[in-house]
Short mmCIF file of C-alpha atoms in Angstrom, two decimals:
data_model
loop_
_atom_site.label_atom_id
_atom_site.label_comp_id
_atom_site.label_asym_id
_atom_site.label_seq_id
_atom_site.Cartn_x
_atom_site.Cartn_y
_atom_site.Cartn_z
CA UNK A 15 42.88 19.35 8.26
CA UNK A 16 44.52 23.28 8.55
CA UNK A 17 40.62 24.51 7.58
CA UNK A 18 38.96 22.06 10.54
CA UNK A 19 42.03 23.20 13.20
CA UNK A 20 40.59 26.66 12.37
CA UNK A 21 37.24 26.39 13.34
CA UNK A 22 38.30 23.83 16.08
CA UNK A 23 39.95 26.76 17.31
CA UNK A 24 37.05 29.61 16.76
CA UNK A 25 34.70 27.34 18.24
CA UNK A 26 36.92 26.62 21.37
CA UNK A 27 36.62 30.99 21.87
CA UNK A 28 32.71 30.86 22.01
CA UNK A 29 32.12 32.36 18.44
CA UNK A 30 29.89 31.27 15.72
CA UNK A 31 32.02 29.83 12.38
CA UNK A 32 31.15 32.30 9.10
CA UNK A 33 33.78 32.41 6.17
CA UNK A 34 35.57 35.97 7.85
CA UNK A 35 36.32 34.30 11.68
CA UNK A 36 37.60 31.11 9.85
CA UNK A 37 39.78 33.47 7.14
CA UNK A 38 40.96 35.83 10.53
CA UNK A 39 41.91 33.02 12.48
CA UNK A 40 44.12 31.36 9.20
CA UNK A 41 45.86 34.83 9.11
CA UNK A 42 46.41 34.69 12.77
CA UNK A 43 48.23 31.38 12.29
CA UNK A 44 49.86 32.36 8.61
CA UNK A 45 47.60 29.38 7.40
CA UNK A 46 45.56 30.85 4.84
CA UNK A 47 47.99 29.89 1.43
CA UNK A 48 48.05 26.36 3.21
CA UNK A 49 44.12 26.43 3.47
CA UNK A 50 43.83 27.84 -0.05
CA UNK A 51 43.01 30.78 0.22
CA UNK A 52 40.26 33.74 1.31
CA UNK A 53 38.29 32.10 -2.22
CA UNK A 54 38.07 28.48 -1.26
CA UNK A 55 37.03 29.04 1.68
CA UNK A 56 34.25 31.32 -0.01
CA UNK A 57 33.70 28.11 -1.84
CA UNK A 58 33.54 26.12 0.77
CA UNK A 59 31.05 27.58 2.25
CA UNK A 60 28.36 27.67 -0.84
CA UNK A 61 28.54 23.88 -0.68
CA UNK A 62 27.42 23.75 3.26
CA UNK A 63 24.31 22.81 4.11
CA UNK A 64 21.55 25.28 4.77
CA UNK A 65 18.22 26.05 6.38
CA UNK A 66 17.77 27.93 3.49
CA UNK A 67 17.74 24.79 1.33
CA UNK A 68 15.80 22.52 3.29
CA UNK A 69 12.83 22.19 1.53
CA UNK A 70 15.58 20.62 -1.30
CA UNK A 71 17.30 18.56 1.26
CA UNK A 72 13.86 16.99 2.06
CA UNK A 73 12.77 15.83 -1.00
CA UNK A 74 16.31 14.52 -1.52
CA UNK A 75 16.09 12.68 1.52
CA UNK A 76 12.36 11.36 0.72
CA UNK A 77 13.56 10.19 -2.80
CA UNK A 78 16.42 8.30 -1.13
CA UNK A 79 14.19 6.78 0.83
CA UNK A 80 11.92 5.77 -1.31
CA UNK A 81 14.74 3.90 -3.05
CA UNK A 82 15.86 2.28 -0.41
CA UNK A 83 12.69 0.69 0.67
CA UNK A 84 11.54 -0.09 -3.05
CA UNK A 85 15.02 -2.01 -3.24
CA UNK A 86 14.81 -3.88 0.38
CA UNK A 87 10.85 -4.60 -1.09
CA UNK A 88 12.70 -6.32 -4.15
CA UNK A 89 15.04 -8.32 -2.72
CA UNK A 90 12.95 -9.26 0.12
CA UNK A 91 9.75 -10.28 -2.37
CA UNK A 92 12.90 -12.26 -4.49
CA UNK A 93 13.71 -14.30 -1.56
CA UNK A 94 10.08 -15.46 -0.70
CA UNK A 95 9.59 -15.80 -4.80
CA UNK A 96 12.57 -18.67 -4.10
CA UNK A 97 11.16 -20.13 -1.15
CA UNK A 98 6.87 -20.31 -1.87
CA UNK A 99 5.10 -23.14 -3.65
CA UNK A 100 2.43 -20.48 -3.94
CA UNK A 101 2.27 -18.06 -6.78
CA UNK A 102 -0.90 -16.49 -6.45
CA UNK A 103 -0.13 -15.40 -2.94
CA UNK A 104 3.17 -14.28 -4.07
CA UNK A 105 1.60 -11.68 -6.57
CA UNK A 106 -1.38 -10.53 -3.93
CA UNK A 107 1.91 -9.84 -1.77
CA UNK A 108 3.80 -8.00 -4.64
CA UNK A 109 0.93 -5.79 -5.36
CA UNK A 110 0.37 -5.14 -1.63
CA UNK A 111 4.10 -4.14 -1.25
CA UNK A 112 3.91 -1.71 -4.27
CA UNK A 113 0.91 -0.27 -3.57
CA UNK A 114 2.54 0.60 -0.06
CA UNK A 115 5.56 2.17 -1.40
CA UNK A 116 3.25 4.00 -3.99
CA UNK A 117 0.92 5.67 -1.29
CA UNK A 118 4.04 6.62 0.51
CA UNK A 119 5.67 7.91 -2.49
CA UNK A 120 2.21 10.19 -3.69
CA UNK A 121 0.17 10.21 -0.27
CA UNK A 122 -3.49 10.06 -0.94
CA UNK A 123 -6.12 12.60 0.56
CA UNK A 124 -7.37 11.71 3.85
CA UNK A 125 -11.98 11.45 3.81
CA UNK A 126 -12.93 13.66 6.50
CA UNK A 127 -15.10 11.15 8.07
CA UNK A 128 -12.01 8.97 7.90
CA UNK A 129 -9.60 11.00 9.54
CA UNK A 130 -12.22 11.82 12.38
CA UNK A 131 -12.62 8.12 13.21
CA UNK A 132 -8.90 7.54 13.87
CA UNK A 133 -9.49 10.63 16.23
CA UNK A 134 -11.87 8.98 17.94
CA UNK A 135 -10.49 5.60 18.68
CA UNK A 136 -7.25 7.38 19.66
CA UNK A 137 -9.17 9.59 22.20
CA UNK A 138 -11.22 6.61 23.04
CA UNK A 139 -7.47 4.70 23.98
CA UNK A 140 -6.50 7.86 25.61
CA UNK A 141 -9.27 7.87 27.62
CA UNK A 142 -9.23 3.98 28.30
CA UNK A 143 -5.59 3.97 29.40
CA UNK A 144 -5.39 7.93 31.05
CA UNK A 145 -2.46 8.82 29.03
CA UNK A 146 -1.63 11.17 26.41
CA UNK A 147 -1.34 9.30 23.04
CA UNK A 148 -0.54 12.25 20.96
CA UNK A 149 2.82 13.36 23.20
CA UNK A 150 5.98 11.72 24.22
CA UNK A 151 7.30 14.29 27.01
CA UNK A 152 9.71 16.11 27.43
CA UNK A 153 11.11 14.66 30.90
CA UNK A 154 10.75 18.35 32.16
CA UNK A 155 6.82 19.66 33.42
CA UNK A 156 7.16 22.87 32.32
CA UNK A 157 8.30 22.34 29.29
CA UNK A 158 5.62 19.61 28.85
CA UNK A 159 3.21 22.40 29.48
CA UNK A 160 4.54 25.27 27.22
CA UNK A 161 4.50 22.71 24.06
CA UNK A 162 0.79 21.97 25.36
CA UNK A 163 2.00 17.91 26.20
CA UNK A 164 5.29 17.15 25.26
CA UNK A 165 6.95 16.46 21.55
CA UNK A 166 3.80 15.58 19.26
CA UNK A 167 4.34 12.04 17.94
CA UNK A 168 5.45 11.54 14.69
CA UNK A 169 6.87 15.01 13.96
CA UNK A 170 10.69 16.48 13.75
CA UNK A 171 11.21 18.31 16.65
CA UNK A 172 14.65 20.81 15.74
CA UNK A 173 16.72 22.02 18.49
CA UNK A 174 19.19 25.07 17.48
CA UNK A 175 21.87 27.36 19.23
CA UNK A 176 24.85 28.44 18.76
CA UNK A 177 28.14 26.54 19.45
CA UNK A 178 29.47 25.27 22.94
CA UNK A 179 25.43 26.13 24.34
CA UNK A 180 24.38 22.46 25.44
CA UNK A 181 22.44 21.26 22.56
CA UNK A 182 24.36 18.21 22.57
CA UNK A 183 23.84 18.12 26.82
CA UNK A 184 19.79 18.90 25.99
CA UNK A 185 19.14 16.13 23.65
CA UNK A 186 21.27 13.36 25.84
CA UNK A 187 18.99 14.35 29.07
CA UNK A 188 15.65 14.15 26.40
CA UNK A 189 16.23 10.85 25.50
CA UNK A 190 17.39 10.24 29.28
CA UNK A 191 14.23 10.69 30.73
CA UNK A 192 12.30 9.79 27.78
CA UNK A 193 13.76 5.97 28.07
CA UNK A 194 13.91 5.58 31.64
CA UNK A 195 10.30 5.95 31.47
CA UNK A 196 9.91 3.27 29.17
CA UNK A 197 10.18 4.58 26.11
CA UNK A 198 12.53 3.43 23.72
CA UNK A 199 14.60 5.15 22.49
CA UNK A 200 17.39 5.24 19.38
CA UNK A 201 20.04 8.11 19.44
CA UNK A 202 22.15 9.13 15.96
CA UNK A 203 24.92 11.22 16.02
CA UNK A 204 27.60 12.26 13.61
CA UNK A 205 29.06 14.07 16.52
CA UNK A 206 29.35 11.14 19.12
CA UNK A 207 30.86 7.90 18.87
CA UNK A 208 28.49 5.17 20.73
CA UNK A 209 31.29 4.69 23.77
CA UNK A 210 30.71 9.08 24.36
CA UNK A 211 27.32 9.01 24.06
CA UNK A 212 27.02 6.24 26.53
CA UNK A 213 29.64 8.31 28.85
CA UNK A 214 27.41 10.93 28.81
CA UNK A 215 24.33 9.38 29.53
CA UNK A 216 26.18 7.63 32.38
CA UNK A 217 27.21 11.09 33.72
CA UNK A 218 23.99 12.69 33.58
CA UNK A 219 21.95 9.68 34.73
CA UNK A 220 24.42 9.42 37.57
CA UNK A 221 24.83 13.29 38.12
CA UNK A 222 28.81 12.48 38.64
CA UNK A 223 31.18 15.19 36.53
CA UNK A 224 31.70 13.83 32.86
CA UNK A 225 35.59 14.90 33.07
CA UNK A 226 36.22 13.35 36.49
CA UNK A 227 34.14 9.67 34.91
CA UNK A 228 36.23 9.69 31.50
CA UNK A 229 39.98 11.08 33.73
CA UNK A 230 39.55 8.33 36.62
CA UNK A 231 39.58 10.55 38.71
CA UNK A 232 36.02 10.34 40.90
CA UNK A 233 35.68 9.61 44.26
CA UNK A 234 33.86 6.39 45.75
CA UNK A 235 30.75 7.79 46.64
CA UNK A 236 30.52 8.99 42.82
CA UNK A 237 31.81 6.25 41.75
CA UNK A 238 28.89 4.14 43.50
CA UNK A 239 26.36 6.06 41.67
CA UNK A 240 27.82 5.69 38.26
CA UNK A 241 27.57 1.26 38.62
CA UNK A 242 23.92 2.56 39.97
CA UNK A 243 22.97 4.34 37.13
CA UNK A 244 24.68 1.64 34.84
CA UNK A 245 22.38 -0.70 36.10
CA UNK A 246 19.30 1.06 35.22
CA UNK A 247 20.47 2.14 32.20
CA UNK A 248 20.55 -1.95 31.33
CA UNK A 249 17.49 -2.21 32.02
CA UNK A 250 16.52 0.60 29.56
CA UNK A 251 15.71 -0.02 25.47
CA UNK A 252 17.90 2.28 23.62
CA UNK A 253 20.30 1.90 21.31
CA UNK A 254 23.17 4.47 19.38
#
């Protein structure tokens, strides 16, 4: 609790956290012995996660993953095993669901002439329907433009900057625009709770002062374009 104060506090000036802010600001306060000292914090910060270790964190993250769905594949194939009269289907099933999670576990290479008829029908539905299959934009032209469409489907798209620069602000309008367009759309945040994430989307969709919304403290005409923007917002597919 002293250690997060700390860095509530650094972040609160504008500065970036490293171990030597968070150790000045604990001698500031004559916090450091209650922290543990200048070496756990050096500690500390060895067990933080990295860019540096993110090829690690990703195969972690894959093998969890792959886990998961081999155990939801178990217990859902054990139901149905319970329920079916059956057994031959049951196995054609079994083998279908492992052979799934095996391809997704050791991805197979991709025929050329394979890979170039998928192209095709997707241009084909591109062309069919006059909209871009392989982007989801942005919400903003220009920035449609510079990424040559939008975000490309199906890949991570990683937003950085330093503390207190609107990252937070950035991603809330993205999946703004993104889902009052139609899309749907699914925010997670360790940050937010679902009640301040839906504040701010309220705020921004609205374009009424977050602080005045959560203090009471707008006027009627703002307040008329917050139930507004609630109202299309209900009509939206998201969820937090």
């Amino acid at each position: 609790r002293v250690i997060f104060g700390a860095m509530d506090r650094v972040v609160k000036q504008g500065l970036k956290i490293d171990v030597k802010l968070l150790f000045e600001e604990l001698r500031r306060t004559d916090e450091v012995e209650a922290a543990g000292g200048l070496g756990y914090l050096a500690e500390l910060s060895n067990h933080v996660a990295t860019a540096a270790n993110v090829s690690h964190y990703a195969v972690l993250v894959r093998r969890y993953a792959t886990q998961r769905a081999t155990i939801e594949a178990a217990h859902a194939l054990g139901s149905e095993a319970q329920r079916t009269d059956d057994p031959a289907a049951l196995l054609a099933r079994t083998s279908e669901a492992l052979e799934q999670l095996a391809a997704t576990e050791s991805p197979k290479l991709a025929e050329g002439k394979d890979v170039l008829a998928r192209l095709y029908r997707r241009l084909e539905q591109q062309e069919e329907e006059g909209e871009d299959t392989f982007h989801t934009s942005t919400g903003y032209p220009c920035l449609d433009k510079l990424l040559a469409g939008g975000f490309a489907k199906g890949e991570l798209v990683l937003v950085g900057g330093n503390s207190g620069m609107g990252k937070t602000s950035l991603c809330v309008e993205f999946f703004r625009r993104m889902v009052a367009k139609g899309a749907r759309g699914l925010y997670f945040s360790t940050e937010l709770r679902a009640d301040e994430f839906a504040a701010r989307l309220t705020a921004q969709e609205a374009r009424v002062d977050l602080e005045a919304l959560l203090g009471g403290k707008q006027d009627q005409r703002a307040w008329d374009r917050m139930i507004g923007a609630m109202g299309r917002m209900g009509r939206w597919t998201w969820a937090v």
